[in-house]
Amino acid sequence: MNNRKLKLGIPAGSLQEATAALFKKAGYNITFSSRSYYPQIDDPEIECLLIRAQEMAKYVDEGILDAGITGHDWIVETQAKVVEVCELVFSKTSRRPVRWVLCVPNNSPVKTVKDLEGKRIATEAVGLTKAFLAKHGVNAKVEFSWGATEVKPPRLADAIVEVTETGSSLKANDLRILDEVLQSTTRFIANRTAYQDVWIKNKLDNMSLMLRSCLAAEGKVGIMMNVPRKDLATVLSKLPALQTPTVSSLSDPDWVAVNTIIDESLVRAMMPELRTAGARGIVEYGINKIID
């Protein structure tokens, strides 16, 4: 019996519920207790620790955790040396990458990054901001912001570097984006030494496969239908398949079964077209995972 435990970091805060939902789709049920930083998972070989995404890469780098989930931005910010097992393009609001942007008030005279020479910039990502300014040859005072960064200009700062998905909060606080500092997506990371262990690597690679399969299936559905052989070419011409539709013979030699995967957004327009082309018994079904 294997008594080993994989030490896995689960991001607390904005990514917590999205991470748990993704793991659930992949077959791992994580449950949280309001009084504990040790979530329970239905895999006896995994021990979870709830920790802020901002700190995750550092603890994985130091070997306190074998693996964890965090943003690419925090890997860069903490300069952690970790293995990126895979990219997981999901977030709390959308499936788009989050953006760290340099912002100033709408009425600010600042027009370019160069105009921030000698100015004060507030941000939670001090390292990212300093590296960005250095790349542009700008010397400015960069201060760590403990929160509510959007409200600091113009009285407490001349500019901010803040993370955004939709930009709605920036607009609400009368800010305009001056430049983009970094785009970031979620990463499944591992400690470099731990990942060389065969058991840990196999465990993490299998988890990565299942997590990615769930993300690949998002927005996809399967459709199957019966098609007269004489109409098969017409029906197939209307199917944008993931790869190639599966065509199977039926007991009636004049008919075949067609099965394929399409974007869910196409279904409402495609089903009437398929029926017009000769397809019958058209069925749409959900897909939880896609593994190539």
PDB file of C-alpha atoms in Angstrom:
ATOM      1  CA  MET A   1       0.000   0.000   0.000  1.00  0.00           C
ATOM      2  CA  ASN A   2       1.329   3.461  -0.940  1.00  0.00           C
ATOM      3  CA  ASN A   3       1.449   5.816   2.054  1.00  0.00           C
ATOM      4  CA  ARG A   4       2.892   8.755   0.120  1.00  0.00           C
ATOM      5  CA  LYS A   5       1.133  12.113   0.007  1.00  0.00           C
ATOM      6  CA  LEU A   6       1.280  14.740  -2.686  1.00  0.00           C
ATOM      7  CA  LYS A   7       1.279  18.203  -1.105  1.00  0.00           C
ATOM      8  CA  LEU A   8      -0.999  20.326  -3.287  1.00  0.00           C
ATOM      9  CA  GLY A   9      -1.674  24.043  -2.926  1.00  0.00           C
ATOM     10  CA  ILE A  10      -5.198  25.268  -3.692  1.00  0.00           C
ATOM     11  CA  PRO A  11      -5.473  29.035  -4.300  1.00  0.00           C
ATOM     12  CA  ALA A  12      -7.521  30.907  -1.726  1.00  0.00           C
ATOM     13  CA  GLY A  13      -9.611  33.881  -2.713  1.00  0.00           C
ATOM     14  CA  SER A  14     -10.867  34.677  -6.210  1.00  0.00           C
ATOM     15  CA  LEU A  15      -9.666  31.428  -7.813  1.00  0.00           C
ATOM     16  CA  GLN A  16     -10.802  29.117  -5.014  1.00  0.00           C
ATOM     17  CA  GLU A  17     -14.291  28.249  -6.229  1.00  0.00           C
ATOM     18  CA  ALA A  18     -13.273  28.116  -9.888  1.00  0.00           C
ATOM     19  CA  THR A  19     -10.453  25.724  -8.994  1.00  0.00           C
ATOM     20  CA  ALA A  20     -12.761  23.491  -6.969  1.00  0.00           C
ATOM     21  CA  ALA A  21     -15.303  23.446  -9.814  1.00  0.00           C
ATOM     22  CA  LEU A  22     -12.647  22.481 -12.348  1.00  0.00           C
ATOM     23  CA  PHE A  23     -11.290  19.725 -10.106  1.00  0.00           C
ATOM     24  CA  LYS A  24     -14.823  18.415  -9.609  1.00  0.00           C
ATOM     25  CA  LYS A  25     -15.311  18.146 -13.374  1.00  0.00           C
ATOM     26  CA  ALA A  26     -11.998  16.279 -13.534  1.00  0.00           C
ATOM     27  CA  GLY A  27     -13.209  13.804 -10.904  1.00  0.00           C
ATOM     28  CA  TYR A  28     -11.636  15.260  -7.760  1.00  0.00           C
ATOM     29  CA  ASN A  29     -14.071  16.468  -5.105  1.00  0.00           C
ATOM     30  CA  ILE A  30     -12.625  19.196  -2.884  1.00  0.00           C
ATOM     31  CA  THR A  31     -14.563  20.380   0.159  1.00  0.00           C
ATOM     32  CA  PHE A  32     -13.737  23.465   2.201  1.00  0.00           C
ATOM     33  CA  SER A  33     -14.286  24.181   5.873  1.00  0.00           C
ATOM     34  CA  SER A  34     -14.681  27.756   7.039  1.00  0.00           C
ATOM     35  CA  ARG A  35     -12.344  27.085   9.961  1.00  0.00           C
ATOM     36  CA  SER A  36      -9.608  25.131   8.218  1.00  0.00           C
ATOM     37  CA  TYR A  37      -6.885  25.847   5.704  1.00  0.00           C
ATOM     38  CA  TYR A  38      -6.704  22.141   4.864  1.00  0.00           C
ATOM     39  CA  PRO A  39      -9.434  21.310   2.323  1.00  0.00           C
ATOM     40  CA  GLN A  40     -10.475  17.681   2.031  1.00  0.00           C
ATOM     41  CA  ILE A  41     -10.099  15.851  -1.284  1.00  0.00           C
ATOM     42  CA  ASP A  42     -11.394  12.414  -2.194  1.00  0.00           C
ATOM     43  CA  ASP A  43      -7.945  11.101  -3.089  1.00  0.00           C
ATOM     44  CA  PRO A  44      -6.023   9.573  -0.169  1.00  0.00           C
ATOM     45  CA  GLU A  45      -2.731  10.297  -1.943  1.00  0.00           C
ATOM     46  CA  ILE A  46      -3.259  14.081  -1.959  1.00  0.00           C
ATOM     47  CA  GLU A  47      -3.018  16.531   0.934  1.00  0.00           C
ATOM     48  CA  CYS A  48      -4.356  20.017   0.171  1.00  0.00           C
ATOM     49  CA  LEU A  49      -3.376  23.359   1.647  1.00  0.00           C
ATOM     50  CA  LEU A  50      -5.382  26.526   1.027  1.00  0.00           C
ATOM     51  CA  ILE A  51      -3.021  29.419   0.361  1.00  0.00           C
ATOM     52  CA  ARG A  52      -3.069  32.760  -1.436  1.00  0.00           C
ATOM     53  CA  ALA A  53      -2.169  32.597  -5.122  1.00  0.00           C
ATOM     54  CA  GLN A  54       0.328  35.421  -4.547  1.00  0.00           C
ATOM     55  CA  GLU A  55       2.385  33.162  -2.268  1.00  0.00           C
ATOM     56  CA  MET A  56       1.902  29.846  -4.042  1.00  0.00           C
ATOM     57  CA  ALA A  57       4.886  29.889  -6.394  1.00  0.00           C
ATOM     58  CA  LYS A  58       7.278  30.783  -3.578  1.00  0.00           C
ATOM     59  CA  TYR A  59       6.200  27.836  -1.424  1.00  0.00           C
ATOM     60  CA  VAL A  60       6.313  25.451  -4.390  1.00  0.00           C
ATOM     61  CA  ASP A  61       9.789  26.730  -5.262  1.00  0.00           C
ATOM     62  CA  GLU A  62      10.966  26.145  -1.684  1.00  0.00           C
ATOM     63  CA  GLY A  63       9.527  22.602  -1.606  1.00  0.00           C
ATOM     64  CA  ILE A  64       6.994  23.285   1.130  1.00  0.00           C
ATOM     65  CA  LEU A  65       4.438  22.270  -1.486  1.00  0.00           C
ATOM     66  CA  ASP A  66       4.983  19.708  -4.238  1.00  0.00           C
ATOM     67  CA  ALA A  67       2.595  21.476  -6.585  1.00  0.00           C
ATOM     68  CA  GLY A  68      -0.001  24.212  -6.738  1.00  0.00           C
ATOM     69  CA  ILE A  69      -2.182  26.409  -8.876  1.00  0.00           C
ATOM     70  CA  THR A  70      -1.391  30.071  -9.341  1.00  0.00           C
ATOM     71  CA  GLY A  71      -1.165  32.765 -11.968  1.00  0.00           C
ATOM     72  CA  HIS A  72       1.750  33.278 -14.316  1.00  0.00           C
ATOM     73  CA  ASP A  73       1.886  36.826 -12.964  1.00  0.00           C
ATOM     74  CA  TRP A  74       2.749  35.645  -9.451  1.00  0.00           C
ATOM     75  CA  ILE A  75       5.413  33.294 -10.757  1.00  0.00           C
ATOM     76  CA  VAL A  76       7.038  36.269 -12.469  1.00  0.00           C
ATOM     77  CA  GLU A  77       6.457  38.596  -9.511  1.00  0.00           C
ATOM     78  CA  THR A  78       8.126  36.266  -6.998  1.00  0.00           C
ATOM     79  CA  GLN A  79      10.777  35.110  -9.509  1.00  0.00           C
ATOM     80  CA  ALA A  80      10.033  31.533  -8.448  1.00  0.00           C
ATOM     81  CA  LYS A  81      11.873  28.707 -10.184  1.00  0.00           C
ATOM     82  CA  VAL A  82       9.183  26.097 -10.771  1.00  0.00           C
ATOM     83  CA  VAL A  83       8.059  23.607 -13.387  1.00  0.00           C
ATOM     84  CA  GLU A  84       4.938  24.683 -15.273  1.00  0.00           C
ATOM     85  CA  VAL A  85       3.126  21.372 -15.679  1.00  0.00           C
ATOM     86  CA  CYS A  86       0.411  22.951 -17.810  1.00  0.00           C
ATOM     87  CA  GLU A  87      -1.547  26.117 -18.505  1.00  0.00           C
ATOM     88  CA  LEU A  88      -5.130  26.217 -17.267  1.00  0.00           C
ATOM     89  CA  VAL A  89      -6.997  29.004 -19.007  1.00  0.00           C
ATOM     90  CA  PHE A  90      -9.689  29.774 -16.497  1.00  0.00           C
ATOM     91  CA  SER A  91     -10.405  32.596 -14.076  1.00  0.00           C
ATOM     92  CA  LYS A  92     -13.105  33.874 -11.763  1.00  0.00           C
ATOM     93  CA  THR A  93     -14.952  35.884 -14.422  1.00  0.00           C
ATOM     94  CA  SER A  94     -13.985  34.804 -17.910  1.00  0.00           C
ATOM     95  CA  ARG A  95     -11.811  32.443 -19.866  1.00  0.00           C
ATOM     96  CA  ARG A  96      -9.638  35.283 -21.121  1.00  0.00           C
ATOM     97  CA  PRO A  97      -6.195  36.012 -19.702  1.00  0.00           C
ATOM     98  CA  VAL A  98      -6.129  38.622 -16.959  1.00  0.00           C
ATOM     99  CA  ARG A  99      -4.173  41.777 -17.700  1.00  0.00           C
ATOM    100  CA  TRP A 100      -1.926  43.851 -15.485  1.00  0.00           C
ATOM    101  CA  VAL A 101      -2.310  47.383 -16.784  1.00  0.00           C
ATOM    102  CA  LEU A 102      -0.763  50.757 -16.057  1.00  0.00           C
ATOM    103  CA  CYS A 103      -3.515  53.294 -15.383  1.00  0.00           C
ATOM    104  CA  VAL A 104      -3.855  56.993 -14.704  1.00  0.00           C
ATOM    105  CA  PRO A 105      -6.887  59.214 -14.035  1.00  0.00           C
ATOM    106  CA  ASN A 106      -8.804  60.237 -17.140  1.00  0.00           C
ATOM    107  CA  ASN A 107      -7.854  63.886 -16.592  1.00  0.00           C
ATOM    108  CA  SER A 108      -4.169  63.164 -15.940  1.00  0.00           C
ATOM    109  CA  PRO A 109      -1.658  64.961 -18.188  1.00  0.00           C
ATOM    110  CA  VAL A 110       0.336  61.705 -18.396  1.00  0.00           C
ATOM    111  CA  LYS A 111       0.208  60.407 -21.964  1.00  0.00           C
ATOM    112  CA  THR A 112       3.022  57.831 -22.096  1.00  0.00           C
ATOM    113  CA  VAL A 113       5.055  55.676 -19.711  1.00  0.00           C
ATOM    114  CA  LYS A 114       7.924  58.179 -20.069  1.00  0.00           C
ATOM    115  CA  ASP A 115       5.744  60.856 -18.456  1.00  0.00           C
ATOM    116  CA  LEU A 116       5.848  58.900 -15.167  1.00  0.00           C
ATOM    117  CA  GLU A 117       9.490  59.747 -14.544  1.00  0.00           C
ATOM    118  CA  GLY A 118       9.811  60.640 -10.852  1.00  0.00           C
ATOM    119  CA  LYS A 119       6.127  59.942 -10.182  1.00  0.00           C
ATOM    120  CA  ARG A 120       4.496  57.692  -7.574  1.00  0.00           C
ATOM    121  CA  ILE A 121       2.913  54.377  -8.656  1.00  0.00           C
ATOM    122  CA  ALA A 122       0.832  52.140  -6.387  1.00  0.00           C
ATOM    123  CA  THR A 123       0.463  48.409  -7.046  1.00  0.00           C
ATOM    124  CA  GLU A 124       0.296  44.983  -5.488  1.00  0.00           C
ATOM    125  CA  ALA A 125       2.787  43.726  -8.084  1.00  0.00           C
ATOM    126  CA  VAL A 126       5.865  45.747  -7.194  1.00  0.00           C
ATOM    127  CA  GLY A 127       8.334  43.441  -8.941  1.00  0.00           C
ATOM    128  CA  LEU A 128       6.350  43.367 -12.174  1.00  0.00           C
ATOM    129  CA  THR A 129       6.015  47.128 -12.161  1.00  0.00           C
ATOM    130  CA  LYS A 130       9.679  47.847 -11.487  1.00  0.00           C
ATOM    131  CA  ALA A 131      10.727  45.468 -14.276  1.00  0.00           C
ATOM    132  CA  PHE A 132       8.282  47.125 -16.673  1.00  0.00           C
ATOM    133  CA  LEU A 133       9.528  50.618 -15.840  1.00  0.00           C
ATOM    134  CA  ALA A 134      13.160  49.522 -16.155  1.00  0.00           C
ATOM    135  CA  LYS A 135      12.418  48.158 -19.630  1.00  0.00           C
ATOM    136  CA  HIS A 136      11.174  51.626 -20.586  1.00  0.00           C
ATOM    137  CA  GLY A 137      14.051  53.439 -18.855  1.00  0.00           C
ATOM    138  CA  VAL A 138      11.755  55.161 -16.362  1.00  0.00           C
ATOM    139  CA  ASN A 139      12.610  55.888 -12.727  1.00  0.00           C
ATOM    140  CA  ALA A 140       9.526  56.162 -10.545  1.00  0.00           C
ATOM    141  CA  LYS A 141       8.637  55.462  -6.937  1.00  0.00           C
ATOM    142  CA  VAL A 142       6.759  52.151  -6.790  1.00  0.00           C
ATOM    143  CA  GLU A 143       4.803  51.531  -3.593  1.00  0.00           C
ATOM    144  CA  PHE A 144       3.081  48.350  -2.452  1.00  0.00           C
ATOM    145  CA  SER A 145      -0.675  48.736  -2.247  1.00  0.00           C
ATOM    146  CA  TRP A 146      -2.573  46.789   0.408  1.00  0.00           C
ATOM    147  CA  GLY A 147      -5.844  47.019  -1.470  1.00  0.00           C
ATOM    148  CA  ALA A 148      -8.376  49.424  -2.999  1.00  0.00           C
ATOM    149  CA  THR A 149      -5.648  50.398  -5.459  1.00  0.00           C
ATOM    150  CA  GLU A 150      -8.108  51.911  -7.935  1.00  0.00           C
ATOM    151  CA  VAL A 151      -9.062  54.728  -5.546  1.00  0.00           C
ATOM    152  CA  LYS A 152      -5.510  55.932  -4.867  1.00  0.00           C
ATOM    153  CA  PRO A 153      -5.037  58.225  -7.878  1.00  0.00           C
ATOM    154  CA  PRO A 154      -4.706  61.139  -7.923  1.00  0.00           C
ATOM    155  CA  ARG A 155      -4.265  61.990  -4.222  1.00  0.00           C
ATOM    156  CA  LEU A 156      -2.186  59.012  -3.066  1.00  0.00           C
ATOM    157  CA  ALA A 157      -0.537  58.059  -6.349  1.00  0.00           C
ATOM    158  CA  ASP A 158      -0.017  59.441  -9.838  1.00  0.00           C
ATOM    159  CA  ALA A 159      -0.676  56.068 -11.422  1.00  0.00           C
ATOM    160  CA  ILE A 160      -1.403  52.453 -10.559  1.00  0.00           C
ATOM    161  CA  VAL A 161      -0.621  49.046 -11.972  1.00  0.00           C
ATOM    162  CA  GLU A 162      -3.650  46.848 -11.427  1.00  0.00           C
ATOM    163  CA  VAL A 163      -5.036  43.541 -12.623  1.00  0.00           C
ATOM    164  CA  THR A 164      -8.239  43.505 -14.661  1.00  0.00           C
ATOM    165  CA  GLU A 165     -10.393  41.088 -16.614  1.00  0.00           C
ATOM    166  CA  THR A 166     -13.174  43.275 -17.958  1.00  0.00           C
ATOM    167  CA  GLY A 167     -11.938  46.795 -17.188  1.00  0.00           C
ATOM    168  CA  SER A 168     -15.269  47.704 -15.564  1.00  0.00           C
ATOM    169  CA  SER A 169     -13.748  48.580 -12.181  1.00  0.00           C
ATOM    170  CA  LEU A 170     -11.179  50.851 -13.814  1.00  0.00           C
ATOM    171  CA  LYS A 171     -13.878  52.709 -15.743  1.00  0.00           C
ATOM    172  CA  ALA A 172     -15.988  53.023 -12.602  1.00  0.00           C
ATOM    173  CA  ASN A 173     -13.077  54.739 -10.873  1.00  0.00           C
ATOM    174  CA  ASP A 174     -12.486  57.151 -13.768  1.00  0.00           C
ATOM    175  CA  LEU A 175      -9.199  55.544 -14.845  1.00  0.00           C
ATOM    176  CA  ARG A 176      -7.787  55.007 -18.321  1.00  0.00           C
ATOM    177  CA  ILE A 177      -5.299  52.371 -19.366  1.00  0.00           C
ATOM    178  CA  LEU A 178      -1.943  53.807 -20.385  1.00  0.00           C
ATOM    179  CA  ASP A 179      -0.178  50.550 -21.220  1.00  0.00           C
ATOM    180  CA  GLU A 180      -0.258  46.806 -20.650  1.00  0.00           C
ATOM    181  CA  VAL A 181       2.344  45.404 -18.273  1.00  0.00           C
ATOM    182  CA  LEU A 182       1.620  41.675 -18.509  1.00  0.00           C
ATOM    183  CA  GLN A 183      -0.994  39.126 -19.568  1.00  0.00           C
ATOM    184  CA  SER A 184      -1.450  36.185 -17.256  1.00  0.00           C
ATOM    185  CA  THR A 185      -3.234  32.845 -17.178  1.00  0.00           C
ATOM    186  CA  THR A 186      -3.479  30.206 -14.475  1.00  0.00           C
ATOM    187  CA  ARG A 187      -0.694  27.619 -14.288  1.00  0.00           C
ATOM    188  CA  PHE A 188      -0.400  24.208 -12.646  1.00  0.00           C
ATOM    189  CA  ILE A 189       3.112  24.285 -11.213  1.00  0.00           C
ATOM    190  CA  ALA A 190       5.436  21.831  -9.503  1.00  0.00           C
ATOM    191  CA  ASN A 191       8.585  21.919  -7.437  1.00  0.00           C
ATOM    192  CA  ARG A 192      11.573  21.175  -9.671  1.00  0.00           C
ATOM    193  CA  THR A 193      13.022  18.466  -7.440  1.00  0.00           C
ATOM    194  CA  ALA A 194       9.657  16.885  -6.658  1.00  0.00           C
ATOM    195  CA  TYR A 195       8.769  16.696 -10.348  1.00  0.00           C
ATOM    196  CA  GLN A 196      11.800  14.481 -10.951  1.00  0.00           C
ATOM    197  CA  ASP A 197      10.286  11.872  -8.644  1.00  0.00           C
ATOM    198  CA  VAL A 198       8.573   9.255 -10.843  1.00  0.00           C
ATOM    199  CA  TRP A 199       5.566   8.820  -8.545  1.00  0.00           C
ATOM    200  CA  ILE A 200       4.941  12.562  -8.167  1.00  0.00           C
ATOM    201  CA  LYS A 201       5.472  13.271 -11.871  1.00  0.00           C
ATOM    202  CA  ASN A 202       3.039  10.533 -12.867  1.00  0.00           C
ATOM    203  CA  LYS A 203       0.485  11.805 -10.357  1.00  0.00           C
ATOM    204  CA  LEU A 204       0.757  15.399 -11.563  1.00  0.00           C
ATOM    205  CA  ASP A 205       0.788  14.505 -15.251  1.00  0.00           C
ATOM    206  CA  ASN A 206      -2.405  12.470 -14.818  1.00  0.00           C
ATOM    207  CA  MET A 207      -4.070  15.327 -12.930  1.00  0.00           C
ATOM    208  CA  SER A 208      -2.960  17.749 -15.629  1.00  0.00           C
ATOM    209  CA  LEU A 209      -4.436  15.537 -18.342  1.00  0.00           C
ATOM    210  CA  MET A 210      -7.815  15.372 -16.606  1.00  0.00           C
ATOM    211  CA  LEU A 211      -7.935  19.100 -15.822  1.00  0.00           C
ATOM    212  CA  ARG A 212      -7.043  20.045 -19.399  1.00  0.00           C
ATOM    213  CA  SER A 213      -9.594  17.600 -20.770  1.00  0.00           C
ATOM    214  CA  CYS A 214     -12.342  19.430 -18.864  1.00  0.00           C
ATOM    215  CA  LEU A 215     -11.269  22.817 -20.187  1.00  0.00           C
ATOM    216  CA  ALA A 216     -11.076  21.409 -23.721  1.00  0.00           C
ATOM    217  CA  ALA A 217     -14.695  20.257 -23.419  1.00  0.00           C
ATOM    218  CA  GLU A 218     -16.060  23.623 -22.337  1.00  0.00           C
ATOM    219  CA  GLY A 219     -18.387  25.097 -24.917  1.00  0.00           C
ATOM    220  CA  LYS A 220     -18.494  21.828 -26.850  1.00  0.00           C
ATOM    221  CA  VAL A 221     -21.357  19.372 -27.319  1.00  0.00           C
ATOM    222  CA  GLY A 222     -21.758  16.113 -29.153  1.00  0.00           C
ATOM    223  CA  ILE A 223     -24.421  15.549 -31.770  1.00  0.00           C
ATOM    224  CA  MET A 224     -25.481  12.281 -33.328  1.00  0.00           C
ATOM    225  CA  MET A 225     -27.993  11.592 -36.029  1.00  0.00           C
ATOM    226  CA  ASN A 226     -29.174   9.079 -38.584  1.00  0.00           C
ATOM    227  CA  VAL A 227     -28.551   9.979 -42.210  1.00  0.00           C
ATOM    228  CA  PRO A 228     -29.630   8.369 -45.499  1.00  0.00           C
ATOM    229  CA  ARG A 229     -26.502   7.212 -47.365  1.00  0.00           C
ATOM    230  CA  LYS A 230     -27.570   9.236 -50.386  1.00  0.00           C
ATOM    231  CA  ASP A 231     -27.524  12.437 -48.264  1.00  0.00           C
ATOM    232  CA  LEU A 232     -24.315  11.703 -46.332  1.00  0.00           C
ATOM    233  CA  ALA A 233     -22.031  13.968 -48.364  1.00  0.00           C
ATOM    234  CA  THR A 234     -24.423  16.909 -47.986  1.00  0.00           C
ATOM    235  CA  VAL A 235     -24.780  16.391 -44.219  1.00  0.00           C
ATOM    236  CA  LEU A 236     -21.012  16.023 -43.688  1.00  0.00           C
ATOM    237  CA  SER A 237     -20.379  19.273 -45.562  1.00  0.00           C
ATOM    238  CA  LYS A 238     -22.382  21.092 -42.872  1.00  0.00           C
ATOM    239  CA  LEU A 239     -20.449  19.642 -39.911  1.00  0.00           C
ATOM    240  CA  PRO A 240     -17.391  21.534 -38.627  1.00  0.00           C
ATOM    241  CA  ALA A 241     -15.941  18.552 -36.765  1.00  0.00           C
ATOM    242  CA  LEU A 242     -13.368  18.517 -33.985  1.00  0.00           C
ATOM    243  CA  GLN A 243     -11.502  16.042 -36.166  1.00  0.00           C
ATOM    244  CA  THR A 244     -13.523  13.816 -38.505  1.00  0.00           C
ATOM    245  CA  PRO A 245     -17.142  12.765 -37.880  1.00  0.00           C
ATOM    246  CA  THR A 246     -17.638   9.125 -36.997  1.00  0.00           C
ATOM    247  CA  VAL A 247     -19.817   7.358 -39.550  1.00  0.00           C
ATOM    248  CA  SER A 248     -21.239   3.932 -38.605  1.00  0.00           C
ATOM    249  CA  SER A 249     -23.386   1.480 -40.513  1.00  0.00           C
ATOM    250  CA  LEU A 250     -26.908   0.744 -39.285  1.00  0.00           C
ATOM    251  CA  SER A 251     -29.012  -2.402 -39.641  1.00  0.00           C
ATOM    252  CA  ASP A 252     -30.727  -0.696 -42.563  1.00  0.00           C
ATOM    253  CA  PRO A 253     -28.058  -0.576 -45.309  1.00  0.00           C
ATOM    254  CA  ASP A 254     -29.577   2.613 -46.706  1.00  0.00           C
ATOM    255  CA  TRP A 255     -28.849   4.559 -43.488  1.00  0.00           C
ATOM    256  CA  VAL A 256     -25.770   5.446 -41.419  1.00  0.00           C
ATOM    257  CA  ALA A 257     -25.200   6.959 -37.963  1.00  0.00           C
ATOM    258  CA  VAL A 258     -23.097  10.120 -37.728  1.00  0.00           C
ATOM    259  CA  ASN A 259     -21.490  11.312 -34.497  1.00  0.00           C
ATOM    260  CA  THR A 260     -19.329  14.392 -34.005  1.00  0.00           C
ATOM    261  CA  ILE A 261     -18.371  17.238 -31.635  1.00  0.00           C
ATOM    262  CA  ILE A 262     -19.150  20.894 -32.343  1.00  0.00           C
ATOM    263  CA  ASP A 263     -19.226  24.266 -30.613  1.00  0.00           C
ATOM    264  CA  GLU A 264     -22.413  24.601 -28.584  1.00  0.00           C
ATOM    265  CA  SER A 265     -23.004  28.046 -30.052  1.00  0.00           C
ATOM    266  CA  LEU A 266     -23.479  26.486 -33.507  1.00  0.00           C
ATOM    267  CA  VAL A 267     -26.206  24.024 -32.522  1.00  0.00           C
ATOM    268  CA  ARG A 268     -29.252  26.257 -32.883  1.00  0.00           C
ATOM    269  CA  ALA A 269     -28.362  27.197 -36.442  1.00  0.00           C
ATOM    270  CA  MET A 270     -26.986  23.833 -37.469  1.00  0.00           C
ATOM    271  CA  MET A 271     -29.749  21.471 -36.390  1.00  0.00           C
ATOM    272  CA  PRO A 272     -32.380  22.886 -38.794  1.00  0.00           C
ATOM    273  CA  GLU A 273     -29.805  22.766 -41.614  1.00  0.00           C
ATOM    274  CA  LEU A 274     -28.963  19.145 -40.854  1.00  0.00           C
ATOM    275  CA  ARG A 275     -32.621  18.169 -40.875  1.00  0.00           C
ATOM    276  CA  THR A 276     -33.151  19.962 -44.172  1.00  0.00           C
ATOM    277  CA  ALA A 277     -30.142  18.086 -45.560  1.00  0.00           C
ATOM    278  CA  GLY A 278     -31.769  14.763 -44.662  1.00  0.00           C
ATOM    279  CA  ALA A 279     -30.626  13.930 -41.135  1.00  0.00           C
ATOM    280  CA  ARG A 280     -33.156  12.425 -38.727  1.00  0.00           C
ATOM    281  CA  GLY A 281     -33.157  11.481 -35.043  1.00  0.00           C
ATOM    282  CA  ILE A 282     -30.742  14.312 -34.271  1.00  0.00           C
ATOM    283  CA  VAL A 283     -29.620  14.257 -30.628  1.00  0.00           C
ATOM    284  CA  GLU A 284     -27.466  16.761 -28.757  1.00  0.00           C
ATOM    285  CA  TYR A 285     -25.575  15.521 -25.681  1.00  0.00           C
ATOM    286  CA  GLY A 286     -23.230  17.089 -23.161  1.00  0.00           C
ATOM    287  CA  ILE A 287     -19.489  16.468 -23.007  1.00  0.00           C
ATOM    288  CA  ASN A 288     -17.471  16.617 -19.791  1.00  0.00           C
ATOM    289  CA  LYS A 289     -13.998  15.801 -21.084  1.00  0.00           C
ATOM    290  CA  ILE A 290     -12.069  15.706 -24.350  1.00  0.00           C
ATOM    291  CA  ILE A 291      -8.699  13.954 -24.488  1.00  0.00           C
ATOM    292  CA  ASP A 292      -6.761  14.008 -27.748  1.00  0.00           C
TER     293      ASP A 292
END
